[in-house]
Amino acid sequence: MQFVDKARIVIKAGNGGDGHASFHREKYVQQGGPDGGDGGRGGDLVFLADPHMSTLLDFKFQRFYRAENGGAGGAALCTGKNGKPLTIRVPVGTIVRDFESGAILADMSEGNKERVILHGGRGGKGNARFATATHQAPRFAQPGIKTAEYEVELELKSIADVGLVGLPSVGKSTILSVLTAAKPKIAAYHFTTLSPNLGVASRHNRSFVLADIPGLIEGAAEGAGLGHDFLRHIERTRMLVHVVDISGSEMRDPVEDYQKINDELTKFSPVLGEIPQLVAANKTDLPEAEENLARFKEAYPDVEVFPVSAATVQGFEALLDRVVQVLDTLPPVLRYEETDLVESVGYEPGFKIKRGDDGVFDVSGGDIDKLLDSTNPDDEISMRRFQQLLVKNGIISALREMGAKDGDSIRLGEWEFDFVD
């Protein structure tokens, strides 16, 4: 299966259903009262962390996700059907961001976690709701609230306690297969691993998750190879086991290799450079390993080095013991603070007024959109209520303060009318 760890999609909650305008009709009842029902609520849009998913591949083939709209109200006070919520399944570890602002909307770091990203629009009120002592036969109903589309970015960051890092072909995948039940692809060529492999290791009745991060190369922090794609999977690991080929079998110097990878981690993010590390000096069964190991310890006297051999399965007990000890001192896996989508895109209650170059006063704001959505321009009483709300919300007085005079054009959304003081 192709591994995809980034995707961009468009999401939308369901519109609220329109309210209904009708009057009771029954034999021998000449003037039945209003009996229009309310519209149903639109469906919510929900994200679910699915433990059985491992890639964002599905989102390459489907980009638009819309929850069901609420049903319209009916006669005899019948309420419209609520729209069904739409649940979008993503792999555990997925971050959901608002594409425009970059705000994190959901951190799906726990299996089966649900997060409502968008709430469905409220259903409009039927005309029965507007009956009063002075208006006993309202002929208008309220439209349902229409919801907006949002573009969001999905980014999969592997969730693991320990990340195995190092240059290509140092034996990370083999070590993962030795320490866990994972079966990563292993071959004698570079970049055999093209996506993170996860496995669970156990030691002294303690279990922890290891991630085999694909091989990094010099320049990874600038995007060389698949640097950015690989490095972001390290960001949420609690500690690193830095694997080096201590034998130098790939005609590389393990002392230089160790420094190269640490330089790339720090360049990509200072946080990565501060993650605790242990060094697994692999391939100690090969010639020149002993000499290189002594040279490595001399070059890095403060680094904890554990000689191991994935080929002969030797040296891992001491490494695992130390991993467990270090994990006991570290905080849990990083979790991101979630932001409500409406806040992240700059929603502000109230309204804003701006006079354009054409002299038209533009009135905008979240409350204005809701007011327009709930008004029927074809009904006199509905429009009268609209005008009363403009006065009540201070919009008319604000227009006066900005110099609006009789006959000036006022624009609210797609509506435009003349100002009358």
Coordinates of C-alpha atoms in Angstrom, one line a residue:
M1 CA 0.0 0.0 0.0
Q2 CA 1.3 3.5 -0.9
F3 CA 2.1 5.6 2.2
V4 CA 0.7 9.1 2.1
D5 CA 1.1 11.3 5.1
K6 CA -0.2 14.6 3.9
A7 CA -3.5 15.6 2.2
R8 CA -5.7 18.6 1.7
I9 CA -9.5 18.3 1.7
V10 CA -12.6 20.5 1.8
I11 CA -15.2 19.9 4.5
K12 CA -18.7 21.2 5.1
A13 CA -21.3 20.6 7.8
G14 CA -24.9 20.2 6.7
N15 CA -27.2 23.2 6.1
G16 CA -30.1 23.7 8.4
G17 CA -33.5 22.9 6.9
D18 CA -35.9 25.7 6.0
G19 CA -38.8 26.4 8.3
H20 CA -42.3 25.9 6.7
A21 CA -45.0 28.5 6.3
S22 CA -48.5 27.0 6.3
F23 CA -51.9 27.3 8.0
H24 CA -54.1 24.7 9.6
R25 CA -56.7 23.4 7.1
E26 CA -59.6 21.3 8.4
K27 CA -63.3 20.9 7.5
Y28 CA -65.5 23.3 9.3
V29 CA -62.4 25.3 10.5
Q30 CA -62.4 28.5 8.4
Q31 CA -59.4 30.3 9.9
G32 CA -56.9 27.8 11.2
G33 CA -53.8 29.2 12.8
P34 CA -50.2 28.9 11.5
D35 CA -48.9 25.4 11.7
G36 CA -45.6 25.5 9.8
G37 CA -42.9 23.3 11.4
D38 CA -39.3 23.9 12.0
G39 CA -36.5 22.8 9.7
G40 CA -34.1 20.0 10.9
R41 CA -30.6 20.6 12.0
G42 CA -27.8 20.0 9.6
G43 CA -25.4 17.1 10.2
D44 CA -22.1 17.6 12.1
L45 CA -18.8 16.9 10.5
V46 CA -16.7 14.6 12.8
F47 CA -13.2 13.2 12.6
L48 CA -12.4 9.7 14.1
A49 CA -9.0 8.3 14.8
D50 CA -9.1 4.8 13.4
P51 CA -6.4 2.4 14.8
H52 CA -6.7 0.2 11.7
M53 CA -5.6 2.9 9.3
S54 CA -2.0 3.7 8.6
T55 CA -2.0 6.1 5.6
L56 CA -3.9 9.1 4.2
L57 CA -4.0 7.5 0.8
D58 CA -7.9 7.5 0.7
F59 CA -7.8 11.3 0.7
K60 CA -5.9 11.4 -2.6
F61 CA -9.0 10.1 -4.4
Q62 CA -11.8 12.0 -2.6
R63 CA -11.3 15.7 -1.7
F64 CA -14.8 16.9 -0.8
Y65 CA -16.6 15.8 2.3
R66 CA -20.1 17.2 3.1
A67 CA -22.5 16.2 5.9
E68 CA -26.2 15.8 5.2
N69 CA -28.5 18.8 5.1
G70 CA -31.4 19.1 7.5
G71 CA -34.8 18.5 6.1
A72 CA -37.4 21.3 5.6
G73 CA -40.2 21.6 8.0
G74 CA -43.7 20.7 7.0
A75 CA -47.4 21.5 7.6
A76 CA -49.2 20.3 10.8
L77 CA -46.1 21.4 12.9
C78 CA -44.0 18.7 11.3
T79 CA -40.3 19.2 12.1
G80 CA -37.8 18.4 9.3
K81 CA -35.4 15.5 9.6
N82 CA -32.0 16.2 11.2
G83 CA -29.1 15.6 8.8
K84 CA -26.9 12.6 9.4
P85 CA -23.4 13.5 10.7
L86 CA -20.5 12.7 8.5
T87 CA -17.6 10.8 10.2
I88 CA -14.2 11.1 8.5
R89 CA -11.8 8.3 9.6
V90 CA -8.1 9.1 9.8
P91 CA -5.1 7.2 11.1
V92 CA -4.0 7.7 14.7
G93 CA -1.5 10.5 14.9
T94 CA -3.2 12.7 12.3
I95 CA -3.1 16.5 12.8
V96 CA -6.0 18.5 11.3
R97 CA -5.2 22.1 10.5
D98 CA -7.2 25.0 9.1
F99 CA -5.4 25.6 5.8
E100 CA -5.9 29.4 5.8
S101 CA -4.8 30.1 9.4
G102 CA -2.6 27.1 10.2
A103 CA -4.5 26.6 13.5
I104 CA -4.6 23.0 14.8
L105 CA -8.2 21.9 14.9
A106 CA -7.7 18.3 16.0
D107 CA -4.9 16.2 17.3
M108 CA -6.1 12.6 16.6
S109 CA -3.4 11.1 18.7
E110 CA -5.5 8.5 20.6
G111 CA -7.2 5.5 19.1
N112 CA -11.0 5.9 18.6
K113 CA -11.0 9.6 19.6
E114 CA -13.8 11.6 18.1
R115 CA -13.7 15.4 17.4
V116 CA -16.5 17.5 16.0
I117 CA -14.9 20.0 13.7
L118 CA -18.0 21.6 12.2
H119 CA -21.5 21.8 13.7
G120 CA -24.5 21.5 11.4
G121 CA -26.6 24.6 10.7
R122 CA -29.6 25.3 12.9
G123 CA -32.9 24.6 11.3
G124 CA -35.1 27.6 10.4
K125 CA -38.3 28.3 12.5
G126 CA -41.7 27.6 11.0
N127 CA -44.3 30.4 10.9
A128 CA -46.0 28.9 13.9
R129 CA -43.1 30.2 16.0
F130 CA -43.7 33.8 14.9
A131 CA -47.4 34.0 16.0
T132 CA -48.0 36.7 18.6
A133 CA -50.9 38.5 20.0
T134 CA -50.4 41.3 17.4
H135 CA -49.3 39.1 14.5
Q136 CA -51.6 36.0 14.7
A137 CA -51.1 34.9 11.1
P138 CA -47.4 35.3 10.1
R139 CA -46.9 34.3 6.5
F140 CA -43.2 33.9 6.6
A141 CA -40.9 31.2 7.9
Q142 CA -37.2 31.4 8.7
P143 CA -34.6 29.8 6.3
G144 CA -32.1 27.4 7.8
I145 CA -28.6 28.5 8.6
K146 CA -26.3 27.8 5.7
T147 CA -22.9 26.4 6.5
A148 CA -19.6 27.4 4.9
E149 CA -16.9 25.2 3.3
Y150 CA -13.5 25.0 4.8
E151 CA -10.2 23.7 3.4
V152 CA -8.2 21.7 5.9
E153 CA -4.8 20.0 5.8
L154 CA -4.3 16.5 7.2
E155 CA -0.8 15.6 8.4
L156 CA 0.1 12.2 9.7
K157 CA 2.8 12.1 12.4
S158 CA 3.7 8.7 13.8
I159 CA 3.0 8.2 17.5
A160 CA 5.8 6.3 19.1
D161 CA 7.7 6.3 22.4
V162 CA 11.1 5.6 20.7
G163 CA 12.3 6.5 17.2
L164 CA 15.1 4.6 15.4
V165 CA 17.1 7.1 13.4
G166 CA 20.2 6.9 11.3
L167 CA 21.6 6.9 7.8
P168 CA 20.3 4.4 5.2
S169 CA 21.4 0.8 5.6
V170 CA 22.7 1.0 9.2
G171 CA 20.2 -1.7 10.2
K172 CA 17.3 0.1 11.7
S173 CA 14.7 -2.2 10.1
T174 CA 16.5 -5.3 11.2
I175 CA 16.8 -4.0 14.8
L176 CA 13.0 -3.3 14.8
S177 CA 12.3 -6.8 13.6
V178 CA 14.6 -8.2 16.4
L179 CA 13.0 -6.2 19.2
T180 CA 9.4 -6.4 18.1
A181 CA 7.0 -8.6 16.1
A182 CA 7.0 -6.1 13.2
K183 CA 8.0 -7.4 9.8
P184 CA 9.5 -4.4 7.9
K185 CA 10.9 -4.8 4.4
I186 CA 14.6 -5.6 4.7
A187 CA 17.1 -5.6 1.8
A188 CA 20.7 -4.8 1.1
Y189 CA 20.2 -1.5 -0.7
H190 CA 19.5 2.1 0.4
F191 CA 16.0 3.4 1.2
T192 CA 14.4 0.0 1.5
T193 CA 12.1 1.7 4.1
L194 CA 10.0 4.5 2.6
S195 CA 7.5 4.9 5.4
P196 CA 7.7 4.6 9.2
N197 CA 7.2 1.1 10.5
L198 CA 5.9 0.7 14.0
G199 CA 6.3 -2.2 16.5
V200 CA 5.8 -2.9 20.2
A201 CA 8.7 -3.9 22.3
S202 CA 8.5 -5.4 25.8
R203 CA 11.0 -5.5 28.7
H204 CA 10.4 -6.3 32.4
N205 CA 6.6 -6.2 31.9
R206 CA 6.8 -2.8 30.3
S207 CA 5.7 -2.2 26.7
F208 CA 6.6 0.7 24.4
V209 CA 6.2 1.6 20.8
L210 CA 9.2 1.9 18.4
A211 CA 9.1 3.6 15.1
D212 CA 11.7 2.8 12.4
I213 CA 12.1 6.2 10.7
P214 CA 13.3 5.9 7.0
G215 CA 16.9 6.6 6.4
L216 CA 18.0 10.3 6.6
I217 CA 20.8 11.8 4.5
E218 CA 22.8 14.9 4.7
G219 CA 20.7 17.9 3.7
A220 CA 17.5 16.3 4.9
A221 CA 16.5 19.4 6.9
E222 CA 16.5 21.3 3.5
G223 CA 14.4 18.6 2.0
A224 CA 17.1 16.5 0.4
G225 CA 15.8 13.0 -0.4
L226 CA 12.5 12.8 1.5
G227 CA 13.9 14.7 4.4
H228 CA 10.9 16.8 5.4
D229 CA 8.6 13.9 5.0
F230 CA 10.7 11.7 7.3
L231 CA 11.8 14.3 9.9
R232 CA 8.3 15.3 10.9
H233 CA 7.6 11.7 12.1
I234 CA 10.3 12.2 14.7
E235 CA 8.7 15.2 16.3
R236 CA 6.4 13.3 18.6
T237 CA 8.8 10.6 19.8
R238 CA 9.8 10.7 23.4
M239 CA 13.4 9.6 22.8
L240 CA 15.6 8.4 20.0
V241 CA 17.9 5.4 19.5
H242 CA 20.5 6.6 17.0
V243 CA 21.7 3.6 15.0
V244 CA 25.2 3.8 13.5
D245 CA 27.0 1.2 11.4
I246 CA 30.1 0.9 13.7
S247 CA 31.8 -1.4 11.2
G248 CA 31.9 1.2 8.5
S249 CA 30.7 -1.5 6.0
E250 CA 29.2 1.1 3.7
M251 CA 32.5 2.9 3.4
R252 CA 31.4 5.6 5.8
D253 CA 32.9 6.9 9.0
P254 CA 30.5 6.2 12.0
V255 CA 31.9 9.1 13.9
E256 CA 31.0 11.5 11.0
D257 CA 27.7 9.8 10.4
Y258 CA 26.5 10.4 13.9
Q259 CA 27.3 14.1 13.7
K260 CA 25.7 14.5 10.3
I261 CA 22.3 13.1 11.5
N262 CA 22.3 15.2 14.7
D263 CA 23.1 18.3 12.6
E264 CA 20.1 17.6 10.3
L265 CA 17.8 17.1 13.3
T266 CA 18.8 20.4 14.8
K267 CA 18.5 22.3 11.5
F268 CA 15.0 21.0 10.9
S269 CA 13.8 21.9 14.4
P270 CA 15.7 22.8 17.6
V271 CA 13.2 20.6 19.5
L272 CA 14.4 17.5 17.6
G273 CA 18.0 18.3 18.7
E274 CA 16.9 18.2 22.3
I275 CA 15.2 14.8 22.3
P276 CA 17.1 12.4 24.5
Q277 CA 19.3 9.9 22.6
L278 CA 21.0 6.6 23.1
V279 CA 23.4 5.2 20.4
A280 CA 23.1 1.6 19.1
A281 CA 26.5 0.8 17.6
N282 CA 25.3 -1.9 15.2
K283 CA 27.2 -4.5 13.2
T284 CA 29.7 -5.2 16.0
D285 CA 30.1 -8.7 14.5
L286 CA 31.9 -7.3 11.4
P287 CA 35.7 -6.5 11.1
E288 CA 36.9 -3.1 12.1
A289 CA 33.9 -2.7 14.5
E290 CA 36.1 -2.8 17.6
E291 CA 38.5 -0.2 16.4
N292 CA 35.7 2.1 15.2
L293 CA 33.8 1.7 18.5
A294 CA 36.9 2.8 20.5
R295 CA 37.3 5.8 18.2
F296 CA 33.6 6.7 18.5
K297 CA 33.7 6.6 22.3
E298 CA 36.7 8.8 22.3
A299 CA 35.0 11.3 20.0
Y300 CA 31.8 11.4 22.1
P301 CA 32.7 10.6 25.7
D302 CA 29.4 11.9 27.1
V303 CA 27.2 9.8 24.7
E304 CA 25.7 6.5 26.0
V305 CA 26.8 3.8 23.5
F306 CA 25.4 0.2 23.3
P307 CA 27.3 -2.2 21.1
V308 CA 24.8 -4.5 19.4
S309 CA 24.6 -6.9 16.5
A310 CA 21.2 -7.3 14.7
A311 CA 22.7 -10.2 12.7
T312 CA 23.6 -12.3 15.8
V313 CA 21.0 -10.7 18.1
Q314 CA 23.5 -9.7 20.7
G315 CA 23.7 -6.7 23.1
F316 CA 20.0 -5.7 23.1
E317 CA 19.2 -6.6 26.7
A318 CA 21.3 -3.7 28.0
L319 CA 19.9 -1.3 25.4
L320 CA 16.3 -2.2 26.3
D321 CA 17.0 -1.9 30.0
R322 CA 18.3 1.6 29.5
V323 CA 15.5 2.6 27.2
V324 CA 12.9 1.6 29.8
Q325 CA 14.8 3.6 32.5
V326 CA 14.9 6.8 30.3
L327 CA 11.3 6.5 29.3
D328 CA 10.3 6.4 33.0
T329 CA 11.8 9.9 33.4
L330 CA 10.2 11.5 30.3
P331 CA 6.8 13.1 29.9
P332 CA 4.1 11.5 27.7
V333 CA 4.0 11.8 23.9
L334 CA 3.4 15.4 22.8
R335 CA -0.2 16.5 22.3
Y336 CA -1.2 19.7 20.5
E337 CA -3.6 22.2 21.8
E338 CA -6.8 22.1 19.7
T339 CA -8.5 25.3 18.5
D340 CA -12.2 25.7 17.6
L341 CA -12.5 26.2 13.8
V342 CA -14.7 29.3 14.1
E343 CA -12.1 31.0 16.3
S344 CA -9.3 30.0 14.0
V345 CA -10.7 31.7 11.0
G346 CA -11.2 35.0 12.8
Y347 CA -14.9 34.9 13.6
E348 CA -15.9 37.9 15.6
P349 CA -19.4 38.6 17.0
G350 CA -21.0 41.9 16.0
F351 CA -20.4 43.7 12.7
K352 CA -18.0 45.9 10.8
I353 CA -18.8 48.8 8.5
K354 CA -16.5 50.0 5.7
R355 CA -17.2 52.7 3.1
G356 CA -15.8 51.6 -0.3
D357 CA -14.4 53.8 -3.1
D358 CA -17.8 53.7 -4.8
G359 CA -19.4 55.3 -1.7
V360 CA -21.3 52.2 -0.7
F361 CA -21.4 51.3 3.0
D362 CA -20.4 47.6 3.4
V363 CA -21.7 46.0 6.5
S364 CA -20.2 42.6 7.4
G365 CA -19.6 40.2 10.2
G366 CA -20.7 36.9 11.5
D367 CA -24.0 38.2 13.0
I368 CA -24.9 39.9 9.7
D369 CA -24.7 36.6 7.8
K370 CA -26.9 34.9 10.3
L371 CA -29.4 37.8 10.2
L372 CA -29.6 37.6 6.4
D373 CA -30.0 33.8 6.4
S374 CA -32.9 34.1 8.8
T375 CA -34.8 36.7 6.8
N376 CA -37.3 36.2 4.0
P377 CA -37.1 39.2 1.7
D378 CA -40.5 38.4 0.1
D379 CA -42.4 38.8 3.3
E380 CA -43.4 42.2 4.7
I381 CA -43.4 41.1 8.3
S382 CA -40.1 39.3 8.0
M383 CA -38.5 42.4 6.5
R384 CA -40.1 44.6 9.3
R385 CA -38.5 42.2 11.8
F386 CA -35.2 42.6 9.9
Q387 CA -35.3 46.4 10.2
Q388 CA -36.0 46.2 13.9
L389 CA -33.0 44.0 14.4
L390 CA -30.8 46.4 12.5
V391 CA -31.9 49.1 15.0
K392 CA -31.6 46.8 18.0
N393 CA -28.1 45.7 17.1
G394 CA -26.8 49.3 16.7
I395 CA -26.2 49.0 13.0
I396 CA -28.4 52.0 12.0
S397 CA -26.8 54.3 14.6
A398 CA -23.3 53.1 13.6
L399 CA -24.1 54.0 10.0
R400 CA -25.3 57.5 11.1
E401 CA -22.0 58.0 13.0
M402 CA -20.0 57.1 9.8
G403 CA -21.9 59.8 7.9
A404 CA -24.6 57.8 6.1
K405 CA -27.4 60.1 4.8
D406 CA -30.7 59.6 3.1
G407 CA -30.3 57.9 -0.2
D408 CA -26.8 56.4 0.5
S409 CA -26.4 52.8 -0.6
I410 CA -26.0 50.2 2.1
R411 CA -24.7 46.7 1.2
L412 CA -25.2 43.6 3.5
G413 CA -23.9 40.5 1.8
E414 CA -25.7 40.2 -1.5
W415 CA -28.4 42.7 -0.4
E416 CA -28.2 46.4 -1.3
F417 CA -30.7 49.1 -0.2
D418 CA -31.0 52.8 0.3
F419 CA -30.4 54.4 3.7
V420 CA -33.5 56.2 5.1
D421 CA -33.0 58.2 8.3

